[in-house]
Amino acid sequence: MYIVGNWKMNTLPAESVDLAGSIIELTDGLAANILIAPPLTSTAAVLECCKNTEVKVGAQNVHWEDSGAYTGEVSARMLQQLGVQFVIVGHSERRQFFGETLQSAADRAHAAIKSNLQAIFCIGETEAERNQGKTNQILNDQLEPLANCLSSINSKNFMLAYEPVWAIGTGKSASIDDIHQAHDFIKTWFKDRKAFVPSVLYGGSVKPENFGEISALDNVDGALIGGASLKAESFSEIAKIGSGAS
Ligand code: PGA
């Protein structure tokens, strides 16, 4: 199981170090893979703190070019030199607020894959799309631009996160049936293309109270956690559940 914390635009460097320190302590020895994505300004400090531990540190965005006139962006090479091991790509907040398109999200994932950074590629439908019965179509539209890099993906450089937009930060997680069906659709999409079938994480209001049932699904390989990852206690509780230790 992969338990991934997306800290979004939260925590100053000193707070990040405190949070990472508590996470290291509380998740020590657990079977689950623990990954945290602090804001970029805290990355160096958190990397230092996670040195010689099992906790992996990632970023929340990556550009598709190695360098150039792209004010405000960061390249895969820059992240790699920093020591980052994974990067969240195509999060719905990037798609919703920062003009991320179907193609640019896939280009960012491709750049990460080429640099051996593990891309965690996020997809998911809005509430209106679900209500109109368009969930599979939307997931397909978001996956399709990956078609030209499918032959380069493997377990080390790629994971998927299914995150229904209406479940993010709302306290309202998707139903167990909806999660199972969406994960099945995603895994089948890769199988049908004879591609490597990636781990699929669920994201959207994951908390200790609901992760037992979610993690029991045979096609859920972990969680991408926002709000509950900002408290070491709730994050480590989820990690314990994901390790079968709670
Ligand atoms: P949430 O966020 O856990 O606060 O719903 C999940 C995410 O945005 O990855």
mmCIF file of N, CA and C in Angstrom, residues 3 26 206-209 225-241:
data_model
loop_
_atom_site.group_PDB
_atom_site.id
_atom_site.type_symbol
_atom_site.label_atom_id
_atom_site.label_comp_id
_atom_site.label_asym_id
_atom_site.label_seq_id
_atom_site.Cartn_x
_atom_site.Cartn_y
_atom_site.Cartn_z
ATOM 1 N N ILE A 3 0.809 5.182 0.947
ATOM 2 C CA ILE A 3 0.085 6.204 1.695
ATOM 3 C C ILE A 3 0.794 7.524 1.419
ATOM 4 N N LEU A 26 5.869 8.246 14.001
ATOM 5 C CA LEU A 26 4.623 7.485 14.150
ATOM 6 C C LEU A 26 4.433 6.388 13.098
ATOM 7 N N VAL A 206 -10.144 11.057 2.394
ATOM 8 C CA VAL A 206 -9.702 9.849 3.118
ATOM 9 C C VAL A 206 -9.373 10.239 4.554
ATOM 10 N N LYS A 207 -9.866 9.458 5.498
ATOM 11 C CA LYS A 207 -9.569 9.653 6.917
ATOM 12 C C LYS A 207 -9.527 8.294 7.607
ATOM 13 N N PRO A 208 -9.040 8.254 8.850
ATOM 14 C CA PRO A 208 -8.951 6.956 9.523
ATOM 15 C C PRO A 208 -10.306 6.253 9.580
ATOM 16 N N GLU A 209 -11.391 7.031 9.707
ATOM 17 C CA GLU A 209 -12.733 6.445 9.847
ATOM 18 C C GLU A 209 -13.218 5.730 8.582
ATOM 19 N N ILE A 225 -3.790 11.640 0.202
ATOM 20 C CA ILE A 225 -4.494 12.273 1.314
ATOM 21 C C ILE A 225 -4.123 13.744 1.427
ATOM 22 N N GLY A 226 -5.133 14.604 1.455
ATOM 23 C CA GLY A 226 -4.888 16.032 1.619
ATOM 24 C C GLY A 226 -5.030 16.430 3.075
ATOM 25 N N GLY A 227 -6.237 16.863 3.449
ATOM 26 C CA GLY A 227 -6.493 17.389 4.793
ATOM 27 C C GLY A 227 -5.944 16.524 5.922
ATOM 28 N N ALA A 228 -6.224 15.232 5.881
ATOM 29 C CA ALA A 228 -5.816 14.349 6.984
ATOM 30 C C ALA A 228 -4.310 14.084 6.998
ATOM 31 N N SER A 229 -3.584 14.571 5.972
ATOM 32 C CA SER A 229 -2.125 14.359 5.978
ATOM 33 C C SER A 229 -1.409 15.492 6.714
ATOM 34 N N LEU A 230 -2.162 16.532 7.098
ATOM 35 C CA LEU A 230 -1.553 17.673 7.780
ATOM 36 C C LEU A 230 -1.484 17.474 9.289
ATOM 37 N N LYS A 231 -2.029 16.365 9.759
ATOM 38 C CA LYS A 231 -1.910 16.000 11.185
ATOM 39 C C LYS A 231 -1.216 14.645 11.229
ATOM 40 N N ALA A 232 -0.073 14.596 11.914
ATOM 41 C CA ALA A 232 0.701 13.348 11.943
ATOM 42 C C ALA A 232 -0.133 12.191 12.481
ATOM 43 N N GLU A 233 -1.017 12.486 13.447
ATOM 44 C CA GLU A 233 -1.805 11.414 14.072
ATOM 45 C C GLU A 233 -2.762 10.780 13.058
ATOM 46 N N SER A 234 -3.535 11.611 12.360
ATOM 47 C CA SER A 234 -4.503 11.015 11.424
ATOM 48 C C SER A 234 -3.777 10.357 10.244
ATOM 49 N N PHE A 235 -2.707 10.988 9.773
ATOM 50 C CA PHE A 235 -1.968 10.399 8.647
ATOM 51 C C PHE A 235 -1.393 9.042 9.043
ATOM 52 N N SER A 236 -0.819 8.968 10.239
ATOM 53 C CA SER A 236 -0.202 7.697 10.639
ATOM 54 C C SER A 236 -1.264 6.642 10.958
ATOM 55 N N GLU A 237 -2.445 7.080 11.421
ATOM 56 C CA GLU A 237 -3.547 6.120 11.619
ATOM 57 C C GLU A 237 -3.919 5.473 10.281
ATOM 58 N N ILE A 238 -4.007 6.313 9.246
ATOM 59 C CA ILE A 238 -4.342 5.806 7.908
ATOM 60 C C ILE A 238 -3.229 4.848 7.450
ATOM 61 N N ALA A 239 -1.988 5.226 7.716
ATOM 62 C CA ALA A 239 -0.855 4.377 7.331
ATOM 63 C C ALA A 239 -0.903 3.028 8.071
ATOM 64 N N LYS A 240 -1.339 3.060 9.321
ATOM 65 C CA LYS A 240 -1.459 1.802 10.088
ATOM 66 C C LYS A 240 -2.536 0.919 9.469
ATOM 67 N N ILE A 241 -3.651 1.534 9.106
ATOM 68 C CA ILE A 241 -4.729 0.772 8.471
ATOM 69 C C ILE A 241 -4.218 0.172 7.152
#
